[in-house]
Amino acid sequence: MDVVDESDALPEDPSRTGDAIIEARGIVKRFGGAVAVDSVSMAVPPGEIHGLVGENGAGKSTLMRVLAGILSPDRGAVVVDGEELKAGDTRAALEAGIALVHQELSLVEEMTVAENILLGSTPTRAGLIKTGELKRIAAEALDEIGVSVDLDEPIGRLSVALRQFVEIARAVARKPRVLILDEPTATLTPTETDYLLDMLQRLSRRGLAIIYISHRIPEIFRICDRVTVLRDGRHVDTAAISDTRPQDLVDQMVGRQLALDLQTHRVPAEPGAVVLQARGIRAPGVDGVDLEVRAGEIVGLGGLVGAGRTELVRAIIGADLRSAGEVTVAAGGRTRRVAGIRAAVAGGLAYVPEERRTDGLALTMTVAENVALPNRGRLSRSGVLLFRKIADFALGLARTVGLRPPEIRREVGDFSGGNQQKVVLAKWLGRRPDVVVLDEPTRGVDVGAKVEIHRLVKDLADGGAAVLMVSSDLPELLELSDVIHILRDGRIVGTLTAEEADEKLVMSLASGEATVAA
Amino acid sequence: MTSEASGEATTTSEAAARTADLGDRGGADPDIKRRKLHVLEQMANRGIFFFTAALVLIAALFIDGFASLENITDVFHRAAPIGIVAVGMTFVVISANYLDLSVVAQVATAAVVLIGVSNNSNIPMAIGLALLIALAYGIVNGVAVGVFKANAVIVTLSTTFIGLGLLRWASGGSIYFGPSDGPIRSFGTTEIGPFPLSMIVLVVIAIGLHFLLNRTTFGFLLKSYGSNRNATRLAGVNTALVVVGAFLISALGSTIGGFVLAAFSNTAVSAMSSGFDFEALAAIIVGGTSVFGGKGSVLRTLLGVVFVSVLTNIMVLSGLGFGYQQMAIGALIAAAVSVDALARRAAGK
Ligand SMILES: Nc1ncnc2c1ncn2[C@@H]1O[C@H](COP(=O)(O)OP(=O)(O)OP(=O)(O)O)[C@@H](O)[C@H]1O
Ligand SMILES: [Mg+2]
């Protein structure tokens, strides 16, 4: 076990630092007065895959942004090949061979795949873009990670998972020696995750140093050589993976005992009447789907990336236009047809979108304001806001979802990724919705918070809500759903009850290896 | 919302935030980058207080003729119409739709209607007609941007051309002179101490709009829309109404601004308001309202107006011509927008 002395600015272990490509030495980073990263040191030698784990808000992304020169530390240094890097200089970090794949997607939707891959390092001659060269380098990068996608396709048309791979290609195109990935698998289904993990192992065998952040513990154990645990911005431990057990890791992350396998399926109440009914839904990527969700029921949607799950739920609730099909919601004693999102929300819908930053949150506004948005009706009187009520309401919800820190007057953009996700959930929980549509509800959320969110979703269903959920996280899908529809190419290709479903069956249906009479 | 609510529930987190604040200022750790961020944020948010105070002080000390009652009153007379336009246009900027260029056409139209149509006899009818025209501007701009998702700069540039064209056609391009007495004239000339009536109108409007922005559901939805229109739509908000509302407020401001301008100058001509668009914009963003939308303050726009007006006045008193004034306004906008962008970058957004 390799324990780095955290009280000292310089790590004491020369055997480690000697062969490391990249080293963080006593990094301290504060935001305002709050310490996000507190004297953290770590070192990664070439060819190593180094896992980085910790709860939401532990400081993982902040530390990585310091390494990549995006943030400049308040104290400490980033050392590459024994040489100190200029602090807070992205270009210097890039030139030193550090490439970061952000937790949040950062591609330009209007630009093509090739343009995005070389964004910021576009090859030019006399100010003119060398299109041929651009495409060659982009193709090479995609080739290197073994992903095939049309170079001229605008990013806006790709699924979130494919965009994730384009992000990685973008990092690889810079020929890095250190590749940092911040929760790259949060939206990937098992198949793509497998693919990604294999690819990373391949890259590391060629001498690349990789730092890998994930809340999915099995992934850490599958590919990492060593793992570092952060808690509340502090370094807790760095250990070889062979000396560690999953349970230890979780205990170190949360600083207490937390049962890992709470995954018991709930006993569904007798399902009530049909609340959400969709018939003949057609939209781009969706090819004629019928489904219904009853009161008190959780219906899961499984499938591979590109199967049309997100497109389907967005078409159902009217977030995007549908070319055909009809949706009705029966709640509160009346049945209404849902044409657009506004009618749907007015009729008691809650929608947690796949992309929290573009669709779920106003990042420059406070937690209280974000939470108040869909609840403004009862937080105002004759058009005038009731601030005291808003504060109480938001604080209560922040506690319910375990927001950390529970500061409701802080801008949402200043929270860690997982905590932002909790705000999206909080926003809708307060409405006691009749219909709940969740698209990757625990994306980027840590193990402890995930258990909590699962409990909240079950409570919603037990309280009589009709829940429709997309999840790429197979254990989550299996744990929560009473019924699972498997989608492929925009169609339902199989329907499994909670008793029938298991990981293998879901995956083989999703990939088309098996068929079931639906 | 933050500032209004801060007096209410005192939570531990608030206390923590306060100590955090203190720690940031009194921290022993001398870090340049952090200080830079701090300064930039200050400049983007509260800097306008200090800048305006400093500018007034400098002017009073070094510029001959600035500190006279006559000059100060004149500054206010000139500031009021632009100020009323700017506080209204602040709503368009907060909605992340850049600006409303059509204020130029609207101000001139309101002025011509007030003086030309009323002929000093039928003032209520003239005001009513001008308000109807404002309604039309607000709805046309708002629907094009909010419903058809057209770019606000292009839309309002088009309505400016259409509006000015119509005005020139209807007025035959002539100058209207107001009568030497009557209610319009007396409104334009009444002063209470150094304050012309128009300045008091501006302050009252600003306070009303401040309330609208910070206390009402509409103001809240406007900020939310400006911060992220997609998320706001998906929360079930009728975003088209929000946008139309913003452009209506801008139109109302321009129209009242046009009245005030006409009353002060006692003339009206279609070219009288050229430059109002950028002067108003300068006041708004110097006041710290972000061109990225979602954030802003009507009262700080008011300070921005004072800043811009004093700056112009200093140049006039120093004998620098209109060309210099234009350059100064342009430079001011560029500087304020850059500070805004830098502050965002430094904050890691
Ligand atoms: N721009 C910012 N301004 C203020 N505070 C910030 C900012 N960015 C991060 N923080 C704070 O720093 C702490 C660490 O955040 P960070 O994003 O590094 O966490 P994380 O470990 O990546 O969490 P997650 O698993 O949720 O992604 C959090 O408390 C967060 O609220
Ligand atoms: Mg993170």
Coordinates of N, CA, C and O in Angstrom, one line a residue, chain A residues 2 10 19 30 57 63 65 75 80 82 174 210 220 246 264 295 309 311 319 322 327 352 435 446 463 488:
Chain A
D2 N 0.5 2.2 -0.8 CA 1.3 3.4 -1.0 C 0.6 4.6 -0.5 O -0.3 5.1 -1.1
L10 N 4.9 18.1 -0.4 CA 5.7 17.2 -1.3 C 5.5 15.8 -0.9 O 5.7 15.4 0.3
D19 N 9.3 7.5 -11.4 CA 8.8 7.0 -12.7 C 7.5 7.6 -13.1 O 6.9 7.2 -14.1
R30 N -9.5 26.4 -3.5 CA -10.6 26.9 -2.8 C -11.6 27.6 -3.8 O -11.1 28.2 -4.8
G57 N -19.0 15.7 -5.0 CA -18.5 16.9 -4.3 C -17.2 16.7 -3.6 O -16.7 17.5 -2.9
L63 N -9.9 18.6 -8.9 CA -8.5 18.2 -9.0 C -8.1 17.9 -10.5 O -7.0 18.4 -10.9
R65 N -9.4 19.2 -13.1 CA -9.3 20.5 -13.9 C -8.0 21.3 -13.5 O -7.5 22.1 -14.3
R75 N -2.5 26.4 -4.0 CA -1.2 26.0 -3.5 C -0.9 24.7 -4.2 O -1.8 24.0 -4.6
V80 N 5.1 17.4 -14.5 CA 5.1 16.5 -15.6 C 6.5 16.2 -15.9 O 7.3 17.1 -16.2
G82 N 8.9 15.5 -14.1 CA 9.8 16.1 -13.1 C 9.8 17.6 -13.3 O 10.5 18.3 -12.6
R174 N -5.1 14.6 -29.7 CA -4.0 15.4 -29.3 C -2.7 14.6 -28.9 O -1.8 15.2 -28.3
I210 N -3.4 6.8 -17.5 CA -4.8 7.1 -17.6 C -5.3 7.3 -16.2 O -5.1 6.5 -15.3
I220 N -14.0 0.2 -11.8 CA -12.7 0.5 -11.2 C -12.0 -0.8 -11.0 O -10.8 -0.9 -11.3
P246 N -14.1 -4.1 -2.8 CA -15.1 -3.0 -3.1 C -15.7 -2.4 -1.9 O -15.8 -1.2 -1.8
T264 N -32.7 -4.7 -3.2 CA -33.8 -5.6 -3.2 C -34.9 -5.0 -4.0 O -35.1 -3.8 -3.9
A295 N -50.9 3.6 -12.5 CA -50.6 4.2 -11.2 C -49.9 3.3 -10.3 O -50.3 2.1 -10.2
R309 N -34.5 5.3 -26.9 CA -35.2 5.4 -25.6 C -35.5 6.9 -25.3 O -36.6 7.3 -24.9
E311 N -35.4 9.5 -27.3 CA -36.3 10.0 -28.3 C -37.7 9.6 -28.0 O -38.7 10.5 -28.2
A319 N -41.8 16.9 -25.5 CA -40.6 17.8 -25.4 C -40.1 18.0 -26.8 O -39.6 19.1 -27.2
R322 N -43.7 14.9 -32.3 CA -43.8 13.6 -32.8 C -44.6 13.6 -34.2 O -45.4 14.5 -34.4
V327 N -51.1 10.6 -27.1 CA -50.7 10.3 -25.7 C -51.8 10.9 -24.8 O -52.3 12.0 -25.0
V352 N -37.3 14.4 -15.8 CA -35.9 14.5 -15.5 C -35.1 14.2 -16.7 O -35.1 13.0 -17.1
V435 N -47.4 11.7 -13.1 CA -46.6 11.0 -14.1 C -45.1 11.4 -13.9 O -44.9 12.6 -13.9
D446 N -23.3 9.5 -6.7 CA -22.5 8.5 -6.0 C -23.3 7.4 -5.4 O -24.5 7.4 -5.3
G463 N -46.6 6.0 -3.8 CA -47.6 7.1 -3.5 C -48.6 7.2 -4.7 O -49.4 8.1 -4.6
R488 N -35.2 -1.6 -29.6 CA -34.2 -1.7 -30.5 C -34.7 -1.0 -31.8 O -35.8 -1.3 -32.3

